XYZ file of C-alpha atoms in Angstrom:
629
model
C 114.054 25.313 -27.286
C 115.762 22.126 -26.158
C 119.138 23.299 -26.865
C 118.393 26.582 -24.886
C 116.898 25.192 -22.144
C 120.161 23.156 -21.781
C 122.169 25.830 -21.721
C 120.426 27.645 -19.206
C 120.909 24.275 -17.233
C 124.192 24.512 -17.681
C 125.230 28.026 -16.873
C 122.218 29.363 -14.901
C 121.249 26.858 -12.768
C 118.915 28.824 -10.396
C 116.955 29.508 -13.510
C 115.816 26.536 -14.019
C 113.225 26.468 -11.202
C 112.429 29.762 -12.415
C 111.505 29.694 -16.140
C 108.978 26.613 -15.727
C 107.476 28.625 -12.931
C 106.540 31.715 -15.227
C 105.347 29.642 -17.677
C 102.962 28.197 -15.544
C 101.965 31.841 -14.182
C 101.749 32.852 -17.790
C 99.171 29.871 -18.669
C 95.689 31.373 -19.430
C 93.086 30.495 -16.565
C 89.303 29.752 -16.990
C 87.260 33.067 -16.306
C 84.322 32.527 -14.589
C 81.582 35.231 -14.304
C 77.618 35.298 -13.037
C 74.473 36.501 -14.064
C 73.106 37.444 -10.571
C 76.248 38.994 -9.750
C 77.206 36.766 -6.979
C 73.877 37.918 -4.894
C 70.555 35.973 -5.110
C 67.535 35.135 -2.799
C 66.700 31.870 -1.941
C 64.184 30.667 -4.255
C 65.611 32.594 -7.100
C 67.697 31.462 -9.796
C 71.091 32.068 -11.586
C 73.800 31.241 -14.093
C 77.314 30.637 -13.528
C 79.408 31.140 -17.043
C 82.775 29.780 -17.352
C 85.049 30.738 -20.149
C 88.245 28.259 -20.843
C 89.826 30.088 -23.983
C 91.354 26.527 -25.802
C 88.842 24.487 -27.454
C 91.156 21.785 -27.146
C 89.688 21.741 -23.229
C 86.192 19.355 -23.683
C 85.706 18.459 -20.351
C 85.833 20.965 -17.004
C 85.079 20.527 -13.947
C 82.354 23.344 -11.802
C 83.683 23.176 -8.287
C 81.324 24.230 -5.072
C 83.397 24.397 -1.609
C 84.291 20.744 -1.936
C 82.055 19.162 -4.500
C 82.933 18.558 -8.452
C 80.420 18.535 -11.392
C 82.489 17.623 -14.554
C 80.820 18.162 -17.711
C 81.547 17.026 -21.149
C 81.603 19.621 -24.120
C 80.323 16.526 -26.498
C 77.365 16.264 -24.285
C 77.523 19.233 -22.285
C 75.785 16.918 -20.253
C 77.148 15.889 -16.737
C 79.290 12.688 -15.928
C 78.418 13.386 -11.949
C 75.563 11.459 -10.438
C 75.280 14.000 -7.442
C 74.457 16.725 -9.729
C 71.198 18.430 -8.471
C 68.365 18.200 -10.346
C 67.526 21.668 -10.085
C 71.069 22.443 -12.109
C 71.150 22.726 -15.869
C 74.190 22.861 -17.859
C 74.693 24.440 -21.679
C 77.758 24.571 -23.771
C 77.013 28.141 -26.024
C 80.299 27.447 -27.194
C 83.769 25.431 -27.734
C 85.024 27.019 -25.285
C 81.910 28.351 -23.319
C 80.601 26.261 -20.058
C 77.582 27.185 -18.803
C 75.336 25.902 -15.186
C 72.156 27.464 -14.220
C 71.318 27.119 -10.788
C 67.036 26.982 -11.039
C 66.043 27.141 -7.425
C 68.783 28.543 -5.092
C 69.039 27.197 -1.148
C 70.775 28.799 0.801
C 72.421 25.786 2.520
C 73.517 24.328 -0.716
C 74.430 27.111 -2.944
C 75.942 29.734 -0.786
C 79.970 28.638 -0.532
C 82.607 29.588 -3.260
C 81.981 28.461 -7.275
C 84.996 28.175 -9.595
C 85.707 26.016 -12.530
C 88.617 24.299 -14.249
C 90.362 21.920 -16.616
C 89.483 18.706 -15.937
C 93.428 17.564 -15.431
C 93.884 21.299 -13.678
C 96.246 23.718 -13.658
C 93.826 26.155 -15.518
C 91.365 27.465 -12.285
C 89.082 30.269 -12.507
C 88.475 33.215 -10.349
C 86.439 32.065 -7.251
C 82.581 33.423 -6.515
C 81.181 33.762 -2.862
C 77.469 33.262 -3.792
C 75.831 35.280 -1.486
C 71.658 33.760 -1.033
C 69.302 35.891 0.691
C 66.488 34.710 3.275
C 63.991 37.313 3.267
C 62.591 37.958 7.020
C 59.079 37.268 5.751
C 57.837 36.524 9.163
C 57.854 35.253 13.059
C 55.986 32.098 13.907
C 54.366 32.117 17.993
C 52.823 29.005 19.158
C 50.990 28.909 22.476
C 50.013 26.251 24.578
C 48.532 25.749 27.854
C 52.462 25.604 29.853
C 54.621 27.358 27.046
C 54.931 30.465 24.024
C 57.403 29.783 21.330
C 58.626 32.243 18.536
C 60.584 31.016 15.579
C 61.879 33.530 12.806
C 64.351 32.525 9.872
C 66.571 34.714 7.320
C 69.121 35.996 5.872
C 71.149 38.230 7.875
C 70.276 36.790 10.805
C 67.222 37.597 12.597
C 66.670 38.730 17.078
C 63.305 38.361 18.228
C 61.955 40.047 21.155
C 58.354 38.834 22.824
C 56.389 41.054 24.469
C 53.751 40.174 27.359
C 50.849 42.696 27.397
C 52.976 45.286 25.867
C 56.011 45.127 27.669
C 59.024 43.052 26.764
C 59.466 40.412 28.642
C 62.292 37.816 26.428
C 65.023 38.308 23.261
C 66.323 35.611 21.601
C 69.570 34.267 21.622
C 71.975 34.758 18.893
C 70.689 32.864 15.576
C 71.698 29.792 14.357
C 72.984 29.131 10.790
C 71.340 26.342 9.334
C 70.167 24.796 5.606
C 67.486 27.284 5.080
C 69.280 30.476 6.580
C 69.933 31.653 10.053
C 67.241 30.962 12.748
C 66.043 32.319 15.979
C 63.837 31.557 18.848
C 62.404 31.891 21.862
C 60.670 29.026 24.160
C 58.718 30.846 27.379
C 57.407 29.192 29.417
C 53.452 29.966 31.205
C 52.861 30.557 35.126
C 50.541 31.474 37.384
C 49.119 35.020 35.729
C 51.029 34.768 33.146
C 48.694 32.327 31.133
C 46.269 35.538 31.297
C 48.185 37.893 29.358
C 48.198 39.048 26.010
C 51.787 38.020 24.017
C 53.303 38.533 20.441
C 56.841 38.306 19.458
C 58.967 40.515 17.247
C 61.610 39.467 14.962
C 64.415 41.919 13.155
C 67.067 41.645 10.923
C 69.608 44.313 9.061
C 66.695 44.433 6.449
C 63.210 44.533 7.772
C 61.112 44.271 10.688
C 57.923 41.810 11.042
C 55.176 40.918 13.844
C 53.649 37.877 14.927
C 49.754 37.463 15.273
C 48.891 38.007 18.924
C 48.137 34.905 21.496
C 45.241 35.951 23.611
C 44.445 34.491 27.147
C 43.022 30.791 26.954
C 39.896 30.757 27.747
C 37.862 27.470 27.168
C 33.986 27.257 25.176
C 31.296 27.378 28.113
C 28.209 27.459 25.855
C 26.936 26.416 22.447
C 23.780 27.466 21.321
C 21.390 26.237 18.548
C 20.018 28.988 17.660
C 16.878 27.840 15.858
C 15.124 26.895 18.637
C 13.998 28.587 22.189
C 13.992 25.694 24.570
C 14.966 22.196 24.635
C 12.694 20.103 22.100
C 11.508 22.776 20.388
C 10.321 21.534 16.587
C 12.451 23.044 13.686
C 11.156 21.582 10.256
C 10.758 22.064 6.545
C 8.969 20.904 3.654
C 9.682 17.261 2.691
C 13.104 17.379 0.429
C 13.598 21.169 1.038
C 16.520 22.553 2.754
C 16.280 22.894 6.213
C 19.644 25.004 7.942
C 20.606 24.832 11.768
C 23.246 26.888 13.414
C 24.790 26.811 16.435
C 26.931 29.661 18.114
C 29.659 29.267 20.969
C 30.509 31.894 23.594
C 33.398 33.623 23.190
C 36.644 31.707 23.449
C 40.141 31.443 22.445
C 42.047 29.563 20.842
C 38.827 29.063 18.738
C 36.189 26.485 19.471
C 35.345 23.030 16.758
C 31.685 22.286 16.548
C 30.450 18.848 15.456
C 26.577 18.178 14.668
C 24.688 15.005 15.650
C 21.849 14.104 14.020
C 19.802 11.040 15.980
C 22.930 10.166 18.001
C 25.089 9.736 14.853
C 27.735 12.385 13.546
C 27.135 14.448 10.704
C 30.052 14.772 8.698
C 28.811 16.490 5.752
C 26.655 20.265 4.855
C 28.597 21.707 7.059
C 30.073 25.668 7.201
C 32.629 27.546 9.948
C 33.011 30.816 10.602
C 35.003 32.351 13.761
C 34.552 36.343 14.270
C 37.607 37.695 16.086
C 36.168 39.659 19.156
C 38.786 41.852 21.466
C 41.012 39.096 21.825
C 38.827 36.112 21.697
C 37.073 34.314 19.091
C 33.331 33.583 18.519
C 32.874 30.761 16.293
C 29.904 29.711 13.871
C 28.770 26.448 12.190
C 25.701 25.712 10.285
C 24.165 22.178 8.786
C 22.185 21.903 5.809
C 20.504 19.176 4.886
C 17.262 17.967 3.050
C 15.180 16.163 5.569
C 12.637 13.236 4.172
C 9.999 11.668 5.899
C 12.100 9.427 7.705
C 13.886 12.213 9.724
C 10.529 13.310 11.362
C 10.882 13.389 15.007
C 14.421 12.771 15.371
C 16.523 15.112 17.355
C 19.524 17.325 16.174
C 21.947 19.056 18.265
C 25.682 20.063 18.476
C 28.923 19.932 20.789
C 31.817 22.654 20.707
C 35.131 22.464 22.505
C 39.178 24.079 22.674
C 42.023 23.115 24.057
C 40.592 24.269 27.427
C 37.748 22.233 27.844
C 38.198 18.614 29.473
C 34.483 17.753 28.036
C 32.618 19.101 25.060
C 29.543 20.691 25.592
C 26.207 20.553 24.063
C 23.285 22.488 23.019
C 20.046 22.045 23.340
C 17.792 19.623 21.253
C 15.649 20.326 18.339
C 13.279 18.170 16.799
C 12.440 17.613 13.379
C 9.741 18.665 11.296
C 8.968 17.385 7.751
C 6.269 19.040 6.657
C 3.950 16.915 4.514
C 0.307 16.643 3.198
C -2.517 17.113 2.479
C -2.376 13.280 1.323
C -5.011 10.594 1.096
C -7.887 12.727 2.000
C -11.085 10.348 2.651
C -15.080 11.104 3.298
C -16.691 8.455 4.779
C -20.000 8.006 7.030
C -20.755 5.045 9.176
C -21.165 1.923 8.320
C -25.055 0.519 7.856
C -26.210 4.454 7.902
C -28.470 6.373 5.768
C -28.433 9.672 4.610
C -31.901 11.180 5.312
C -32.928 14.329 4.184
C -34.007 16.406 7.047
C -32.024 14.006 9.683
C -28.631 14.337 11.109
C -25.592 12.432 9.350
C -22.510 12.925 10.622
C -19.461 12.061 7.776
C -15.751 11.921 8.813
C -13.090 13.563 6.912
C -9.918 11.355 7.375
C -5.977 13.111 5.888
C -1.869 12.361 6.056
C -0.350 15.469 6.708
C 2.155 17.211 8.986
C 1.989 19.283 11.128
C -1.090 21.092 11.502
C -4.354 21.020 9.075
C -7.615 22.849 8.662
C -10.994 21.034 7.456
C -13.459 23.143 5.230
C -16.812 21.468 4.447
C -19.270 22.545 1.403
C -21.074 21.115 -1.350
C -19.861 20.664 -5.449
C -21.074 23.597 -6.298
C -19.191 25.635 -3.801
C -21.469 26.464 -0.975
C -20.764 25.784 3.072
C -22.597 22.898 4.869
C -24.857 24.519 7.317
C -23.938 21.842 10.121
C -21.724 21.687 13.500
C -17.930 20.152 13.217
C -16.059 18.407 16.128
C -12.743 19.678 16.399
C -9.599 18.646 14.701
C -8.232 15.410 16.500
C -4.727 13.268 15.006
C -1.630 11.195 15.984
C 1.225 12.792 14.340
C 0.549 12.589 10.953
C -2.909 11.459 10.935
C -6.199 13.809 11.054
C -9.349 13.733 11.371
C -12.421 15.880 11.637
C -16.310 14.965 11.648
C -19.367 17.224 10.085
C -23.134 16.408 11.322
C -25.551 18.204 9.476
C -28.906 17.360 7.540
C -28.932 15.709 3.948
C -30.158 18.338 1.079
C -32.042 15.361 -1.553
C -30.896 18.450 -3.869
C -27.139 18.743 -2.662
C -26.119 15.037 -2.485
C -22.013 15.807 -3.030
C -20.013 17.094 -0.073
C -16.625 17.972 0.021
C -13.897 18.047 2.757
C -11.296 20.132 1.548
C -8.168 19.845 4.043
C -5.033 22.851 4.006
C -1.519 21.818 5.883
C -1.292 25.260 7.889
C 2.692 25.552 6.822
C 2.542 24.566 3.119
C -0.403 26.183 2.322
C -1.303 22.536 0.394
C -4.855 22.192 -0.017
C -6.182 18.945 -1.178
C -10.012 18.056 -1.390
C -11.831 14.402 -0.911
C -15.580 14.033 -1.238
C -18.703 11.426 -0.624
C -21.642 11.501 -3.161
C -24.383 10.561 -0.729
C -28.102 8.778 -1.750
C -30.025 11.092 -0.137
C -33.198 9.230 1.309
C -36.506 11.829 1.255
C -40.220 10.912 1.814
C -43.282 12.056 -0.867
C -43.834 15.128 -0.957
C -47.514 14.692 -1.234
C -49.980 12.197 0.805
C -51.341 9.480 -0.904
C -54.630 9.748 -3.089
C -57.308 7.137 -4.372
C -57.395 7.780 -8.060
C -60.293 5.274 -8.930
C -63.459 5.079 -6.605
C -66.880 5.273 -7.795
C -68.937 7.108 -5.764
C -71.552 3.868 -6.205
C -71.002 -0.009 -6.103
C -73.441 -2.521 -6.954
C -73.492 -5.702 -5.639
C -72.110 -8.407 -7.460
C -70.027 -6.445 -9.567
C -66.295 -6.895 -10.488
C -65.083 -3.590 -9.172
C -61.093 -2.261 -9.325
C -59.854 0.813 -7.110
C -56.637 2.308 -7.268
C -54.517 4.891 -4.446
C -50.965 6.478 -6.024
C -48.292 8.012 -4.293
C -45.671 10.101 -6.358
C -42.145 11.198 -5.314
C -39.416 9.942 -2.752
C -36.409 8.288 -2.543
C -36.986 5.141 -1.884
C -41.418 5.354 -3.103
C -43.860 5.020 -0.371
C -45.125 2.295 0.602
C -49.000 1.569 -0.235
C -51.211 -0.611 2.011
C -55.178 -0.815 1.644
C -57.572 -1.329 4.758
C -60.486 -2.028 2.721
C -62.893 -5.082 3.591
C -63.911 -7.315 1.565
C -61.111 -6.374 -1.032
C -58.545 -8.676 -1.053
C -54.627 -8.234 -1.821
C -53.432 -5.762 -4.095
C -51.122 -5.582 -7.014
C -48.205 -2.715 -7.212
C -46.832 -0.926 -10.369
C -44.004 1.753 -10.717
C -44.136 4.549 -13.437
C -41.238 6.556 -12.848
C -41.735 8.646 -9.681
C -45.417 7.290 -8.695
C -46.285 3.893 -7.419
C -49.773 2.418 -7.742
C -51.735 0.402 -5.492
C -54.574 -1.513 -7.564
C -57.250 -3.681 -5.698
C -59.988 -6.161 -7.856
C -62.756 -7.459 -6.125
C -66.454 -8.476 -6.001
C -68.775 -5.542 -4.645
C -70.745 -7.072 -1.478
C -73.701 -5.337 0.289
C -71.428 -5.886 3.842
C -69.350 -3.207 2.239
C -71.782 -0.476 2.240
C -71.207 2.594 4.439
C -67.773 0.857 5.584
C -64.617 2.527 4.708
C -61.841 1.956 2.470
C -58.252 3.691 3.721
C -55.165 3.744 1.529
C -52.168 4.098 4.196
C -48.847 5.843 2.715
C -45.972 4.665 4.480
C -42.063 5.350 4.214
C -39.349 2.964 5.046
C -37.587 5.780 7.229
C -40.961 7.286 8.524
C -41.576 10.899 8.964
C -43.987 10.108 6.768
C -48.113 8.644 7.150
C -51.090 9.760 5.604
C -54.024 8.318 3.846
C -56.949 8.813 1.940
C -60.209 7.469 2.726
C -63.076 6.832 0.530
C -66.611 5.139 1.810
C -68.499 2.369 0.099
C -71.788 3.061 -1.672
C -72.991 -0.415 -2.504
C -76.184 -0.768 -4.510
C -77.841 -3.992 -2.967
C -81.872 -4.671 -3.782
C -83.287 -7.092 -1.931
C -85.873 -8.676 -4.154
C -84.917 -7.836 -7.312
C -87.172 -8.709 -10.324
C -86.425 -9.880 -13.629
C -87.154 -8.134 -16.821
C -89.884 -9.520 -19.052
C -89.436 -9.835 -22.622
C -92.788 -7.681 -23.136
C -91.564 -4.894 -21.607
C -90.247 -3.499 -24.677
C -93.854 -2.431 -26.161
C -94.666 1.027 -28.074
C -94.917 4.222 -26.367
C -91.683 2.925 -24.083
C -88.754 4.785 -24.564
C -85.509 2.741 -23.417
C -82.406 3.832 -22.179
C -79.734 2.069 -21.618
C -75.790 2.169 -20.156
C -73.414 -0.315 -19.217
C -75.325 -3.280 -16.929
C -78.633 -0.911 -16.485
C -81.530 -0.326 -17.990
C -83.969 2.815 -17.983
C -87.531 1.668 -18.967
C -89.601 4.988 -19.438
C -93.354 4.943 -20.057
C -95.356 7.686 -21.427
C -98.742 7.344 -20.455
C -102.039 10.353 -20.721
C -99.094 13.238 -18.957
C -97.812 9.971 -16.815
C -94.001 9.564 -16.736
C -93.053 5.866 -14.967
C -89.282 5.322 -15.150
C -88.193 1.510 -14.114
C -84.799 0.700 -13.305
C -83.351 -2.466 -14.176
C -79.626 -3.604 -13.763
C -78.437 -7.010 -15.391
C -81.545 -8.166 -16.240
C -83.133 -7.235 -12.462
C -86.017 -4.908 -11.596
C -84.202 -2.053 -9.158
C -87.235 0.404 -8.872
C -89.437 2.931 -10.845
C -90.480 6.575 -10.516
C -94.062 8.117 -11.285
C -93.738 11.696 -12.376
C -96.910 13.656 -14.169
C -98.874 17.265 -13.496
C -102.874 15.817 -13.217
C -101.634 12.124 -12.105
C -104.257 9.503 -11.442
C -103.759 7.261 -8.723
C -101.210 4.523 -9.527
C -101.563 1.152 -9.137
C -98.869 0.329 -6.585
C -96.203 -2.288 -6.582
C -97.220 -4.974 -4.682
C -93.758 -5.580 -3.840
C -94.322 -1.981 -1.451
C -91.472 -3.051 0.456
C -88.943 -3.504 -2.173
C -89.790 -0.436 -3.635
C -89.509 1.577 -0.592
C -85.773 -0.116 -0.087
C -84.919 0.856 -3.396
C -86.160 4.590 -2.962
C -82.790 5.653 -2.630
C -81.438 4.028 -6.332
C -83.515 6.054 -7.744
C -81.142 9.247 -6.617
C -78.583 7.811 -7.273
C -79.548 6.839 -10.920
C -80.513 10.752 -11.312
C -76.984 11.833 -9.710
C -75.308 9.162 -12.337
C -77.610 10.400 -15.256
C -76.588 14.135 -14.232
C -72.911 13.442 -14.329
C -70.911 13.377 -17.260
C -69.823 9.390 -16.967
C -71.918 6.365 -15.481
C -70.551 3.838 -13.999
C -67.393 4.345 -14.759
C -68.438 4.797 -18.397
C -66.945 7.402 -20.445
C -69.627 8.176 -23.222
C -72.588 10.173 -22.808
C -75.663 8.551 -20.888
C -79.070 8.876 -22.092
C -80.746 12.294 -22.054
C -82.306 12.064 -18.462
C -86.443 12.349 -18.246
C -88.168 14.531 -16.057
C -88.593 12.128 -13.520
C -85.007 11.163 -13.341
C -84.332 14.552 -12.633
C -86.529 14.791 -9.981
C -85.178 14.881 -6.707
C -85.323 12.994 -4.258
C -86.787 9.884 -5.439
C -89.821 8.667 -4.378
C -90.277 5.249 -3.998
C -93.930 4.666 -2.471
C -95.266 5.080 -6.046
C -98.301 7.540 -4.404
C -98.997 10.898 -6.453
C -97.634 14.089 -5.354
């Protein structure tokens, strides 16, 4: 090749610029080819493929307008530090060179791709990647002075805005930049122009789009909280339950913030927004929820709304809150130092925590209504009371105040088990009297009183008597008097008083004295006891009885004493009188008596049957002149 080359030096000179020249023509060249066919959208992806033909050829070089990307067939890695990160590169082959392009931009990826040997002289066919920019949509921004419009893609995009309806500006030619080609408009506001209704249209070679529609500015006049129907007003919930407040602007556009205050501080959380497109403007919507606990009670809530248009916020009206509470520490109580008496007024007072209403109801444990009068229902805030007069049942000593919170429904019940005071229900009575006293004697008398709450109290006018002694049985309380029988007693009379510590209640009974009193009495002689005397005898007296021709003569002797003696007989001769006439005649009248005590089934007190009675005890009345009949 040498030797021929030389002689073609030699005799064809001109040749010699012309055979190196075809061989470099006739060198093979790298082929380059793409998977998106040299069209992609931005965002998309695709692979450039780059086919060298020697294997001898380990390193190329990928060429975009003016940057290089070499990469290594050892590798297949890149030796370039600028290589994107989006890029990947693959080597399917000795003398295969791939690079994926992951997320195409338009500004970086749209300018010619080749590839070639690393040294060159072997370049590939050139590719215009052509990237897409789909007109997705136009952008208007409206403030106070000025409308803008922006639109961006790929062909280049016109927009046109319109002003009510009519067009009224078109863009300018578009402007090629890193994400595609962009146009806009910037129109500015005057006079009756900030009134009108705009939207801008952009177009391309491919599609069409709108932009949402800038109404007239109008600024927020009024925010309502709609929970309430003037300023004040209470709006309240159970305590811990959830407890929403809205408030509602008027109609206004661009779209009005809200912000809720809660005692002067803002709330930042529970919060929801809604706006409701109307014709043009917008009505907008925000609600708080919260749980309000005893703490919030009485502390106000309101909110504030404003746009662009409004210099100030402004405000709603204020609500108050309610936590509703209660029934809680529900309490019965009557005043101090009184006393429940039956048949007298009492008046209790039911005390209860609650908010933010109650009711009292009053009745008794087993269910039935106090029959009294009830003041009305008086409180500060959370504190209630009510008061019941009405007269103490001794029967019905528990009463109840049962109190319901009006918005809860809660019903909680306190009570006061009263010691109902009551007096006897029957007067006092002397239980132990006998109907006759004799002088001298040891006599006891007794009065009772049964029943009442506290017992009667007994107390004895009774002369000559003494003090008494008191004993309790259960329900009856007994009044006992001891004492000597005198003759000043007789006729006089003896009163038990029953008395009752809350009065209502005084009655007595009254018993009269029957003393026995002789007042020459006689002793009895041994020889009285003879035959044909028949003796009869009780406790402390003596019945001497004579039977003599038809002649009955009864003498009376008491503890050893003459008291009298009776002549009794059908044919009676004249009888030797007493000579004490007078003390006979005074003692005419024990005589009766002895006959009543002989007649009754006790004597003196004493509970075994007296002696059978003689005719002339019998006899009534008793004759003491001792003359016959």
């Amino acid at each position: 090749m040498s030797m021929l080359s030389l002689r073609l030096i030699f005799t064809v000179g001109t040749l010699l610029v012309d055979i190196p020249h075809k061989q470099r023509v006739s060198a093979q060249n790298y082929q380059l080819t793409s998977s998106c066919g040299g069209s992609v959208q931005a965002g998309g992806n695709c692979t450039l493929m780059c086919y060298t033909g020697e294997a001898s050829h380990t390193t190329i070089v990928w060429q975009n307008g003016t940057l290089l990307y070499r990469v290594n067939q050892g590798s297949c890695s890149s030796t370039s530090l600028q290589l994107p990160a989006d890029y990947t590169t693959s080597c399917p082959s000795s003398t295969n060179y791939n690079l994926t392009i992951n997320n195409v931009v338009y500004g970086r990826d749209r300018l010619r791709w080749s590839c070639d040997y690393q040294f060159g002289g072997r370049p590939s066919n050139q590719i215009q990647m052509d990237v897409l920019v789909p007109l997705n949509s136009v952008t208007l921004t409206r403030t106070t002075t000025s409308i803008s419009c922006v639109a961006v893609s790929n062909p280049p995009p016109s927009i046109t805005l319109y002003r009510d309806g009519a067009s009224v500006a078109i863009s300018p030619a578009a402007v090629e930049g890193y994400t595609g080609w962009t146009a806009n408009i910037n129109y500015q506001l005057t006079g009756n122009s900030r009134n009108s209704l705009y939207y801008c249209q952009a177009s391309s070679t491919q599609s069409t789009v709108n932009s949402t529609s800038s109404y007239p500015g109008i600024a927020v006049n009024r925010v309502s909280l709609t929970n309430i129907t003037s300023t004040n007003q209470e709006v309240g919930a159970a305590e811990g339950q959830p407890l929403a407040l809205t408030c509602v602007t008027s109609a206004s556009y661009p779209a009005a913030t809200i912000t809720w205050y809660k005692n002067s501080v803002l709330v930042k959380s529970g919060i929801s927004v809604d706006h409701t497109p109307q014709s043009g403007v917008v009505q907008t919507t925000s609600t708080m929820t919260f749980n309000p606990v005893r703490g919030d009670l009485g502390h106000t809530v309101y909110c504030r709304a404003t746009n662009i248009h409004n210099p100030s916020p402004v405000r709603s009206d204020s609500a108050r809150i309610g936590v509703w509470f209660g029934p809680e520490q529900v309490d019965v109580t009557k005043p101090d130092n009184s006393v429940a008496v039956e048949n007298t007024n009492l008046t209790l007072t039911c005390t209860a925590s609650a908010y933010p209403n109650v009711t009292f109801t009053w009745d008794y444990s087993e269910g039935t209504l106090v029959d009294g009068s009830t003041g009305s229902v008086t409180g500060s805030s959370t504190w209630w009371y009510q008061t019941l007069t009405f007269r103490p049942n001794k029967d019905k000593t528990t009463v109840r105040c049962q109190v319901r919170n009006t918005r809860t429904l809660t019903t909680k019940t306190g009570s006061v088990s009263l010691d109902v005071k009551y007096p006897p229900p029957v007067p006092p009575s002397i239980t132990q009297f006998p109907d006759v006293m004799f002088e001298g004697d040891t006599q006891t008398i007794s009065c009772s009183v049964t029943g009442g709450n506290p017992l009667a109290t007994i107390t004895w006018s009774c002369p000559g008597t003494g003090s008494a002694s008191v004993s309790d049985s259960g329900q009856t309380r007994t009044s006992t008097l001891s004492f000597t029988v005198s003759r000043s007693q007789n006729g006089q009379q003896c009163q038990c008083l029953g008395a009752w510590q809350y009065g209502g209640y005084n009655f007595s009974d009254v018993r009269t004295f029957n003393v026995s009193c002789p007042s020459n009495p006689e002793p009895l002689k041994a020889d009285c006891n003879m035959t044909g005397v028949i003796v009869g005898a009780t406790i402390g007296t003596l019945l001497v009885t004579l039977l003599i021709e038809g002649l009955v003569l009864t003498v009376l002797y008491r503890k050893g004493f003459r008291f009298g003696n009776i002549f009794k007989g059908s044919a009676l001769p004249k009888s030797t009188r007493n000579p004490e006439t007078d003390e006979m005649e005074n003692t005419a009248g024990y005589s009766s008596l002895v006959e009543a005590k002989a007649e009754a089934s006790t004597y003196e007190d004493m509970t075994e049957t007296p002696p059978t009675p003689y005719e002339s005890i019998s006899a009534s009345p008793y004759q003491n002149s001792g003359s016959q009949p």
